[in-house]
């Protein structure tokens, strides 16, 4: 099972839950310290070795590099994401800020899924963590709502295109 955004918050709690349920976890985050603190806390029944990968998924080639040498996967959870706390409207946001939010919240799940498709076992699960803000826009969070709405649509498109996989989206609120 591959989990992005594993070093904190929802990702950290998910890693602990899944490892405790016997899953072998490949944990991905750009925060090396957070991953290093998490790894010793993960239950690991004999024969299971969890993996940690420090990766900035906003980099275009990061997904391909991450997929190299990856074990076969039963599940992928795209949890990594960033919000926008600038308090600016989308139209007032610098292009670089808009691009970073879109790269992590929308492009990274698409790139990583594409890179890992050959590694997915039959019937594998893909879970994309979007947000309630993708269903009801928050006007002063810049690109956050559009990026999460795009992730919802991307999930729906992938589910329709790949009925051999189980593809879902979660939309947690505050």
Tab-separated table of C-alpha atoms in Angstrom:
chain	number	residue	atom	x	y	z
A	1	UNK	CA	0.000	0.000	0.000
A	2	UNK	CA	1.385	3.392	-1.003
A	3	UNK	CA	0.338	6.444	1.029
A	4	UNK	CA	1.347	10.012	0.178
A	5	UNK	CA	1.328	12.806	2.724
A	6	UNK	CA	2.088	10.226	5.407
A	7	UNK	CA	4.163	12.320	7.826
A	8	UNK	CA	1.345	14.248	9.498
A	9	UNK	CA	-2.388	14.717	9.957
A	10	UNK	CA	-4.757	12.397	8.119
A	11	UNK	CA	-1.827	10.625	6.449
A	12	UNK	CA	-0.082	9.850	9.722
A	13	UNK	CA	-3.277	8.522	11.307
A	14	UNK	CA	-3.952	6.432	8.187
A	15	UNK	CA	-0.433	4.982	8.233
A	16	UNK	CA	-0.776	3.941	11.865
A	17	UNK	CA	-4.206	2.401	11.242
A	18	UNK	CA	-3.194	0.466	8.138
A	19	UNK	CA	0.108	-0.754	9.557
A	20	UNK	CA	-1.782	-1.861	12.666
A	21	UNK	CA	-4.138	-3.814	10.408
A	22	UNK	CA	-1.233	-5.718	8.832
A	23	UNK	CA	-0.662	-3.722	5.645
A	24	UNK	CA	2.855	-3.275	4.320
A	25	UNK	CA	3.171	0.477	3.917
A	26	UNK	CA	5.196	2.546	1.492
A	27	UNK	CA	5.007	5.990	3.063
A	28	UNK	CA	5.735	9.081	0.996
A	29	UNK	CA	6.193	12.649	2.158
A	30	UNK	CA	8.508	15.567	1.496
A	31	UNK	CA	9.096	15.947	5.265
A	32	UNK	CA	11.987	13.619	6.112
A	33	UNK	CA	11.815	14.371	9.849
A	34	UNK	CA	8.107	13.529	10.023
A	35	UNK	CA	8.638	10.222	8.258
A	36	UNK	CA	11.629	9.408	10.473
A	37	UNK	CA	9.513	10.001	13.588
A	38	UNK	CA	6.632	7.925	12.237
A	39	UNK	CA	8.498	4.831	11.068
A	40	UNK	CA	9.448	3.438	14.508
A	41	UNK	CA	5.841	3.858	15.675
A	42	UNK	CA	4.418	1.592	12.976
A	43	UNK	CA	3.497	-1.927	14.001
A	44	UNK	CA	5.373	-4.390	11.814
A	45	UNK	CA	4.451	-8.055	12.135
A	46	UNK	CA	7.310	-10.385	11.320
A	47	UNK	CA	8.158	-10.423	7.662
A	48	UNK	CA	6.700	-6.973	6.994
A	49	UNK	CA	9.081	-4.118	6.327
A	50	UNK	CA	7.584	-0.680	5.855
A	51	UNK	CA	9.299	1.700	3.452
A	52	UNK	CA	9.705	5.478	3.693
A	53	UNK	CA	10.351	7.651	0.649
A	54	UNK	CA	11.152	11.348	0.901
A	55	UNK	CA	9.775	12.905	-2.283
A	56	UNK	CA	8.481	16.306	-3.352
A	57	UNK	CA	5.562	15.301	-5.555
A	58	UNK	CA	5.317	18.778	-7.090
A	59	UNK	CA	8.393	17.905	-9.162
A	60	UNK	CA	7.299	16.602	-12.553
A	61	UNK	CA	9.687	13.622	-12.630
A	62	UNK	CA	9.204	12.603	-8.989
A	63	UNK	CA	6.452	10.082	-9.679
A	64	UNK	CA	8.439	8.135	-12.251
A	65	UNK	CA	11.446	8.011	-9.934
A	66	UNK	CA	9.274	6.909	-7.012
A	67	UNK	CA	7.708	4.081	-9.035
A	68	UNK	CA	11.113	2.611	-9.878
A	69	UNK	CA	11.822	-0.302	-7.574
A	70	UNK	CA	8.387	-0.087	-5.948
A	71	UNK	CA	6.887	-3.409	-4.844
A	72	UNK	CA	3.539	-4.572	-6.276
A	73	UNK	CA	0.675	-2.558	-4.782
A	74	UNK	CA	-2.775	-3.504	-3.529
A	75	UNK	CA	-3.709	0.107	-2.791
A	76	UNK	CA	-2.691	3.716	-3.330
A	77	UNK	CA	-3.913	6.565	-1.156
A	78	UNK	CA	-3.218	10.018	-2.555
A	79	UNK	CA	-3.394	12.085	0.609
A	80	UNK	CA	-0.626	14.643	0.058
A	81	UNK	CA	-2.002	18.108	-0.465
A	82	UNK	CA	-1.621	21.729	0.418
A	83	UNK	CA	-4.155	24.345	1.267
A	84	UNK	CA	-3.992	28.007	0.504
A	85	UNK	CA	-4.131	30.246	3.534
A	86	UNK	CA	-3.250	33.428	1.664
A	87	UNK	CA	-6.771	34.805	1.950
A	88	UNK	CA	-6.678	35.816	-1.712
A	89	UNK	CA	-9.151	35.134	-4.458
A	90	UNK	CA	-8.067	32.898	-7.303
A	91	UNK	CA	-7.915	35.907	-9.648
A	92	UNK	CA	-5.500	37.731	-7.311
A	93	UNK	CA	-3.086	34.864	-6.869
A	94	UNK	CA	0.376	34.819	-8.412
A	95	UNK	CA	0.754	32.147	-11.106
A	96	UNK	CA	3.506	30.386	-9.142
A	97	UNK	CA	1.255	29.932	-6.102
A	98	UNK	CA	-1.590	28.672	-8.276
A	99	UNK	CA	0.752	26.224	-10.018
A	100	UNK	CA	2.141	24.765	-6.774
A	101	UNK	CA	-1.358	24.033	-5.412
A	102	UNK	CA	-2.450	22.456	-8.701
A	103	UNK	CA	0.775	20.453	-8.990
A	104	UNK	CA	0.379	18.792	-5.600
A	105	UNK	CA	-3.385	18.547	-5.237
A	106	UNK	CA	-4.281	17.548	-8.793
A	107	UNK	CA	-1.279	16.687	-10.962
A	108	UNK	CA	0.625	14.592	-8.385
A	109	UNK	CA	-2.166	12.007	-7.937
A	110	UNK	CA	-2.553	11.756	-11.715
A	111	UNK	CA	1.185	11.415	-12.331
A	112	UNK	CA	1.742	8.911	-9.545
A	113	UNK	CA	-1.246	6.801	-10.572
A	114	UNK	CA	0.005	6.714	-14.159
A	115	UNK	CA	3.527	5.802	-13.045
A	116	UNK	CA	2.303	3.032	-10.732
A	117	UNK	CA	-0.418	1.478	-12.912
A	118	UNK	CA	1.865	-1.420	-13.937
A	119	UNK	CA	2.484	-2.147	-10.246
A	120	UNK	CA	-1.179	-2.380	-9.247
A	121	UNK	CA	-2.471	-5.860	-8.598
A	122	UNK	CA	-5.861	-6.868	-10.063
A	123	UNK	CA	-8.664	-5.237	-8.095
A	124	UNK	CA	-6.305	-2.745	-6.443
A	125	UNK	CA	-7.785	0.256	-4.696
A	126	UNK	CA	-7.036	3.900	-5.379
A	127	UNK	CA	-8.279	6.466	-2.884
A	128	UNK	CA	-7.912	10.169	-3.588
A	129	UNK	CA	-8.313	12.519	-0.638
A	130	UNK	CA	-10.026	15.654	-1.902
A	131	UNK	CA	-12.017	17.998	0.344
A	132	UNK	CA	-15.483	19.291	1.017
A	133	UNK	CA	-14.052	22.478	-0.506
A	134	UNK	CA	-14.087	20.659	-3.838
A	135	UNK	CA	-17.863	20.302	-3.515
A	136	UNK	CA	-18.554	23.791	-2.141
A	137	UNK	CA	-15.975	26.386	-3.128
A	138	UNK	CA	-14.209	28.533	-0.557
A	139	UNK	CA	-13.719	31.859	-2.352
A	140	UNK	CA	-10.691	33.168	-0.421
A	141	UNK	CA	-8.508	30.053	-0.615
A	142	UNK	CA	-7.132	30.671	-4.080
A	143	UNK	CA	-6.675	27.498	-6.105
A	144	UNK	CA	-7.532	25.111	-3.263
A	145	UNK	CA	-11.212	24.542	-4.138
A	146	UNK	CA	-10.609	24.263	-7.898
A	147	UNK	CA	-7.751	21.804	-7.305
A	148	UNK	CA	-9.913	19.588	-5.102
A	149	UNK	CA	-12.886	19.805	-7.490
A	150	UNK	CA	-10.512	18.692	-10.237
A	151	UNK	CA	-9.372	15.761	-8.097
A	152	UNK	CA	-12.989	14.691	-7.629
A	153	UNK	CA	-13.532	14.788	-11.413
A	154	UNK	CA	-10.226	12.998	-12.041
A	155	UNK	CA	-11.337	10.232	-9.657
A	156	UNK	CA	-14.683	9.856	-11.413
A	157	UNK	CA	-12.989	9.689	-14.811
A	158	UNK	CA	-10.456	7.105	-13.627
A	159	UNK	CA	-13.181	4.965	-12.052
A	160	UNK	CA	-15.124	4.967	-15.332
A	161	UNK	CA	-12.026	4.245	-17.437
A	162	UNK	CA	-10.657	1.493	-15.191
A	163	UNK	CA	-13.499	-0.706	-13.888
A	164	UNK	CA	-10.853	-3.323	-13.032
A	165	UNK	CA	-9.755	-1.060	-10.165
A	166	UNK	CA	-11.670	0.205	-7.134
A	167	UNK	CA	-11.373	4.001	-7.320
A	168	UNK	CA	-12.839	6.310	-4.688
A	169	UNK	CA	-12.557	9.877	-3.475
A	170	UNK	CA	-12.905	11.138	0.096
A	171	UNK	CA	-14.056	14.683	0.825
A	172	UNK	CA	-13.313	15.424	4.494
A	173	UNK	CA	-14.385	18.727	6.018
A	174	UNK	CA	-12.844	20.849	8.721
